[in-house]
Coordinates of C-alpha atoms in Angstrom, one line a residue:
M162 CA -0.8 16.4 31.7
C163 CA 0.7 14.3 28.8
D164 CA 1.7 15.8 25.9
F165 CA 0.1 13.4 22.8
H166 CA 2.5 15.1 19.6
L167 CA 6.0 15.2 18.3
Q168 CA 8.1 17.5 16.3
L169 CA 9.5 15.9 13.6
K170 CA 12.9 17.8 12.1
P171 CA 13.0 18.0 8.3
G172 CA 16.4 15.5 7.1
K173 CA 15.9 13.0 10.4
F174 CA 14.6 10.1 9.9
E175 CA 15.6 8.0 12.9
H176 CA 12.4 7.9 14.5
Q177 CA 11.2 5.3 18.0
R178 CA 8.1 4.8 18.6
Q179 CA 6.1 7.0 21.4
L180 CA 2.9 6.3 20.6
K181 CA 2.3 10.2 19.5
V182 CA 1.2 11.9 16.9
S183 CA 3.9 13.8 14.8
K184 CA 3.7 17.6 13.6
S185 CA 5.1 17.4 9.6
P186 CA 8.2 18.7 9.0
W187 CA 6.7 19.7 6.0
G188 CA 4.5 22.3 7.8
P189 CA 0.9 22.6 9.4
D190 CA -0.9 22.2 6.2
D191 CA 0.8 18.8 4.9
E192 CA -1.1 15.5 4.1
I193 CA 1.3 13.6 2.0
G194 CA 4.1 13.4 4.3
R195 CA 7.4 11.6 2.8
L196 CA 5.5 12.0 -0.3
N197 CA 7.1 14.8 -0.4
L198 CA 10.6 13.7 -1.0
I199 CA 9.6 13.3 -4.5
T200 CA 10.6 15.9 -6.5
T201 CA 11.2 16.4 -10.1
E202 CA 15.0 16.0 -10.0
S203 CA 14.3 12.7 -8.1
K204 CA 11.5 11.9 -10.7
E205 CA 14.1 12.5 -13.5
K206 CA 16.5 10.7 -11.8
V207 CA 14.8 7.4 -11.8
L208 CA 13.2 7.9 -15.3
S209 CA 16.7 8.5 -17.0
S210 CA 18.1 5.2 -15.4
I211 CA 14.8 2.8 -16.5
D212 CA 15.0 -0.1 -19.0
Q213 CA 11.5 1.0 -20.5
T214 CA 12.0 -2.6 -22.8
K215 CA 10.6 -4.6 -19.9
T216 CA 7.8 -4.0 -17.2
F217 CA 6.6 -5.6 -14.3
D218 CA 3.0 -5.6 -13.3
L219 CA 2.9 -5.4 -9.5
T220 CA -1.1 -5.9 -9.1
V221 CA -3.5 -8.5 -8.2
N222 CA -6.3 -9.0 -10.3
Y223 CA -9.6 -8.0 -9.0
F224 CA -12.2 -11.2 -9.3
M225 CA -15.4 -12.4 -7.1
G226 CA -13.8 -14.8 -3.9
M227 CA -10.8 -12.9 -4.1
P228 CA -8.7 -12.8 -0.6
S229 CA -9.7 -9.1 1.0
W230 CA -10.3 -7.8 4.5
S231 CA -13.5 -8.4 5.5
A232 CA -13.3 -9.9 8.9
A233 CA -14.9 -6.6 10.8
G234 CA -17.4 -6.7 8.5
D235 CA -16.1 -4.9 5.5
P236 CA -17.0 -5.3 2.0
P237 CA -15.6 -8.2 -0.2
Y238 CA -15.1 -7.6 -3.7
Q239 CA -18.4 -8.1 -5.9
I240 CA -19.2 -7.3 -9.8
W241 CA -22.4 -7.7 -11.3
M242 CA -23.8 -7.1 -14.5
T243 CA -26.0 -3.7 -14.8
H244 CA -26.8 -4.3 -18.7
T245 CA -26.6 -7.6 -20.8
P246 CA -27.2 -7.7 -24.6
T247 CA -30.6 -10.2 -23.8
G248 CA -31.9 -7.9 -20.8
N249 CA -31.8 -4.8 -23.5
V250 CA -34.1 -6.4 -25.4
N251 CA -36.4 -7.9 -23.4
D252 CA -37.0 -4.9 -20.7
N253 CA -35.9 -2.0 -22.9
L254 CA -34.5 0.4 -20.6
L255 CA -32.8 2.6 -23.4
N256 CA -36.4 3.2 -24.8
V257 CA -34.9 2.4 -28.3
S258 CA -36.5 0.9 -31.6
K259 CA -36.6 -3.5 -31.8
E260 CA -33.9 -3.1 -34.9
S261 CA -31.6 -1.2 -32.7
K262 CA -31.7 -3.6 -29.6
E263 CA -31.4 -6.3 -31.6
L264 CA -28.1 -4.8 -33.6
I265 CA -26.3 -3.7 -30.4
S266 CA -25.2 -5.9 -27.8
Y267 CA -24.8 -3.4 -25.2
S268 CA -23.0 -4.9 -22.1
G269 CA -22.3 -3.0 -18.7
D270 CA -21.4 -3.4 -14.8
A271 CA -21.0 -2.0 -11.6
I272 CA -18.3 -3.0 -8.5
S273 CA -18.7 -2.6 -5.0
M274 CA -15.6 -3.3 -2.5
Y275 CA -13.7 -1.8 0.4
T276 CA -11.2 0.7 -0.3
H277 CA -8.7 -1.8 0.9
C278 CA -9.2 -4.6 -1.4
G279 CA -6.7 -5.9 -3.8
T280 CA -3.4 -3.9 -4.8
H281 CA -3.6 -0.8 -3.2
I282 CA -2.0 2.1 -1.0
D283 CA -3.1 3.1 2.6
T284 CA -3.4 6.6 3.4
F285 CA -2.9 8.7 6.9
N286 CA -6.5 8.9 8.0
H287 CA -6.5 5.1 7.9
F288 CA -5.4 4.5 11.6
G289 CA -4.1 7.2 14.2
Y290 CA -3.9 7.5 17.8
R291 CA -6.6 9.1 20.1
G292 CA -8.7 10.7 17.5
E293 CA -5.9 12.1 15.8
I294 CA -3.9 11.3 12.2
W295 CA -0.5 12.5 11.0
N296 CA 0.3 16.1 11.9
E297 CA -2.3 16.8 14.5
F298 CA -5.6 16.3 11.9
N299 CA -8.6 15.5 14.2
E300 CA -11.9 13.9 13.8
K301 CA -13.6 17.0 15.3
E302 CA -12.4 19.1 13.1
H303 CA -11.7 17.5 9.5
L304 CA -14.2 14.5 9.8
G305 CA -17.2 15.0 7.5
S306 CA -20.5 12.8 7.4
R307 CA -18.8 10.5 4.6
H308 CA -15.1 10.6 4.6
W309 CA -12.2 12.5 6.2
N310 CA -11.6 16.1 4.8
K311 CA -7.7 15.5 5.5
C312 CA -4.6 13.2 3.8
G313 CA -7.2 11.3 1.2
P314 CA -5.3 10.0 -1.5
E315 CA -6.4 12.5 -4.0
K316 CA -3.7 14.4 -2.1
F317 CA -1.1 11.8 -3.5
P318 CA 1.3 12.9 -6.0
V319 CA 2.4 10.5 -9.3
I320 CA 4.7 8.1 -7.6
I321 CA 7.8 7.7 -9.0
A322 CA 10.7 6.7 -7.1
R323 CA 13.7 3.9 -6.7
A324 CA 12.0 1.0 -5.4
V325 CA 13.9 -2.2 -4.2
M326 CA 12.4 -5.5 -2.9
L327 CA 13.8 -7.3 0.0
D328 CA 13.4 -11.1 -0.4
I329 CA 13.6 -12.0 3.1
P330 CA 12.7 -15.8 2.6
D331 CA 15.0 -16.4 -0.1
A332 CA 17.1 -14.7 1.9
K333 CA 16.7 -17.3 4.5
G334 CA 16.5 -20.2 1.9
V335 CA 12.7 -20.9 2.3
E336 CA 9.8 -20.5 0.2
R337 CA 7.5 -19.3 2.7
L338 CA 8.3 -17.4 6.2
P339 CA 6.8 -19.6 9.1
E340 CA 3.1 -17.9 10.2
S341 CA 3.0 -15.0 12.0
Y342 CA 6.8 -14.3 11.6
G343 CA 8.0 -11.1 12.5
I344 CA 10.4 -9.3 10.0
G345 CA 12.8 -7.2 12.4
K346 CA 16.2 -5.2 11.5
A347 CA 18.2 -8.1 11.3
D348 CA 16.3 -10.0 8.9
L349 CA 16.0 -6.6 6.8
Q350 CA 19.8 -6.2 7.1
D351 CA 20.6 -9.5 6.3
A352 CA 18.7 -9.4 2.9
M353 CA 19.9 -6.2 2.0
D354 CA 23.5 -7.4 2.4
K355 CA 22.6 -10.3 0.6
Q356 CA 21.2 -9.0 -2.4
G357 CA 23.4 -6.5 -2.4
V358 CA 21.6 -3.6 -2.2
S359 CA 20.8 -0.2 0.5
I360 CA 18.4 1.7 1.2
E361 CA 18.5 5.5 -0.2
E362 CA 16.4 8.7 1.2
G363 CA 13.2 8.8 -0.7
D364 CA 13.1 4.9 -1.8
I365 CA 10.4 2.7 -2.0
V366 CA 10.8 -0.8 0.2
M367 CA 8.8 -3.6 -1.1
I368 CA 9.1 -6.5 1.3
R369 CA 8.4 -10.0 -0.1
T370 CA 7.1 -12.5 2.7
G371 CA 6.0 -15.5 0.6
Q372 CA 2.6 -15.4 0.8
M373 CA 1.9 -14.7 -2.7
T374 CA 2.9 -18.3 -3.1
V375 CA -0.3 -19.2 -1.2
W376 CA -2.3 -17.3 -3.1
P377 CA -5.7 -16.9 -3.8
D378 CA -5.9 -19.4 -1.1
R379 CA -8.3 -17.1 1.5
D380 CA -7.5 -19.2 5.0
K381 CA -3.9 -19.7 4.2
Y382 CA -3.0 -16.3 2.7
L383 CA -5.1 -14.4 5.0
T384 CA -4.3 -16.4 8.7
N385 CA -1.3 -15.5 10.9
S386 CA 0.5 -13.7 8.1
P387 CA 4.2 -12.8 8.5
G388 CA 5.1 -9.3 8.2
L389 CA 7.2 -6.4 9.4
N390 CA 7.4 -5.7 13.0
V391 CA 8.0 -2.3 14.7
E392 CA 11.9 -3.1 15.2
G393 CA 11.5 -3.9 11.5
A394 CA 9.5 -0.6 10.7
E395 CA 11.8 2.1 13.1
F396 CA 15.1 0.4 11.0
L397 CA 13.4 1.6 7.6
A398 CA 12.4 4.9 8.8
G399 CA 15.7 5.6 10.1
L400 CA 17.2 4.9 6.4
G401 CA 15.0 7.2 4.6
A402 CA 11.9 4.8 3.6
M403 CA 9.7 7.1 1.7
I404 CA 7.1 4.1 1.3
I405 CA 7.1 0.5 2.4
G406 CA 4.7 -2.3 1.1
A407 CA 4.4 -6.1 1.1
D408 CA 3.0 -9.1 -0.7
N409 CA 0.6 -10.0 2.3
I410 CA -2.5 -8.4 3.3
A411 CA -1.5 -5.8 6.2
L412 CA 2.5 -5.4 5.5
E413 CA 2.6 -6.5 9.6
Q414 CA 3.0 -9.8 11.1
N415 CA -0.6 -10.8 12.1
P416 CA -2.1 -11.2 14.9
S417 CA 0.1 -8.5 16.9
P418 CA 2.4 -9.1 19.1
E419 CA 1.2 -6.2 21.7
P420 CA -2.4 -7.1 23.4
D421 CA -3.2 -3.1 23.4
N422 CA -2.1 -2.5 19.7
Y423 CA -3.7 -4.5 17.5
F424 CA -2.0 -2.7 14.6
P425 CA 1.1 -1.5 15.9
V426 CA 3.1 -1.0 12.5
H427 CA 0.3 0.8 10.7
T428 CA -0.1 3.4 13.7
Y429 CA 3.7 4.2 13.9
L430 CA 4.3 4.6 10.5
F431 CA 1.1 6.6 9.5
S432 CA 1.3 8.8 12.7
E433 CA 4.7 9.4 14.0
V434 CA 7.1 9.2 10.7
G435 CA 4.2 9.9 7.6
I436 CA 5.1 6.7 5.8
P437 CA 2.2 5.1 3.4
I438 CA 1.7 1.5 3.1
I439 CA 1.3 -0.6 -0.3
E440 CA -0.1 -4.0 0.2
L441 CA -1.1 -6.9 -1.5
L442 CA 1.9 -6.4 -3.8
W443 CA 2.8 -9.0 -7.0
L444 CA 6.2 -9.5 -6.3
E445 CA 6.5 -13.6 -7.7
E446 CA 7.8 -12.5 -11.1
L447 CA 10.5 -9.8 -9.6
A448 CA 11.6 -12.5 -7.3
K449 CA 11.9 -15.1 -10.0
E450 CA 14.2 -12.8 -11.8
K451 CA 16.3 -11.9 -8.8
I452 CA 15.7 -8.3 -9.8
Y453 CA 15.6 -6.2 -6.4
E454 CA 15.8 -2.7 -7.4
V455 CA 13.6 -1.0 -10.2
G456 CA 11.5 2.1 -11.1
F457 CA 8.6 2.6 -9.5
V458 CA 5.7 4.2 -11.0
G459 CA 2.2 3.7 -9.8
R460 CA -0.8 6.5 -9.4
A461 CA -3.7 5.8 -6.6
M462 CA -7.2 6.1 -7.7
P463 CA -8.1 9.6 -6.4
L464 CA -11.1 8.8 -4.4
V465 CA -11.4 11.9 -2.0
G466 CA -11.1 11.6 1.3
A467 CA -10.8 7.5 1.1
T468 CA -8.5 5.4 3.3
G469 CA -7.2 3.8 0.8
A470 CA -7.4 3.5 -2.5
P471 CA -6.6 0.8 -5.3
L472 CA -3.1 1.6 -6.9
Q473 CA -1.3 -0.2 -9.8
P474 CA 2.5 0.1 -10.0
I475 CA 4.3 -0.3 -12.7
A476 CA 8.0 -1.4 -12.1
F477 CA 10.8 -1.2 -14.7
P478 CA 14.2 -2.9 -14.6
L479 CA 17.2 -0.5 -14.2
K480 CA 19.9 0.0 -16.7
R481 CA 22.8 -2.0 -16.2

């Protein structure tokens, strides 16, 4: 009988993919994986080292028609008015006087979207193996009528950490990586060497593929995206990366090179090593100024039980 579970050891980051769900080294109740590496001491270290006079917003704008993952039927970003000044006068839904309706110009709106639209963070219940997710939580016991009851973004702490951007196309002397290019260990190490940076335990790694140079062209941005491959994911996990993000639609190369696993990097990072993913990062300004190490501050929208949530990361250059 096959054993589809693994027990990770505290402080040991190297882990080759085995297609098995891991037990968390932080205990049977853990729902946040390597975000446990965020401590009071680690936050103090980052906040004391940043230059607060300059900030970089790593978020894309939300707008109608924006590129988003909708190939499997998930809803794109939509926004519509629920109240308009003229409509309030004509409909009088608030049941107020004519003078009040004409005095006050009231507007309201609502939005609808897939939780993986725009710059966002994925949670461990997004992908798993054989009906199980990180730390052996499973669909039979932990999936409700509306959402998972484990590993939602509401469990994530405020993310304060050192982040390292690896500009892969710049290291190769191109503007944008070729279609479906798989970023492996050698590509990552080459960028680190040329940029003079290293990955330390608890770091956020932000990978620039150059895909944002074609944003917001839907076809060019979404189709055959270059991205991280499993070898690259194993390498970064082994260095102690806490979160891995990228400027593309799904972090990993698309389409998958594996016929039986359409998201091999997602399943490995979530289910086996407890590393969350950030997608659609806006890294163009950092790349233009060649700023590779920053203090990163962000908070996932606390959508209880969701498989992902909007995130607005703010980056601060480190003091020189």
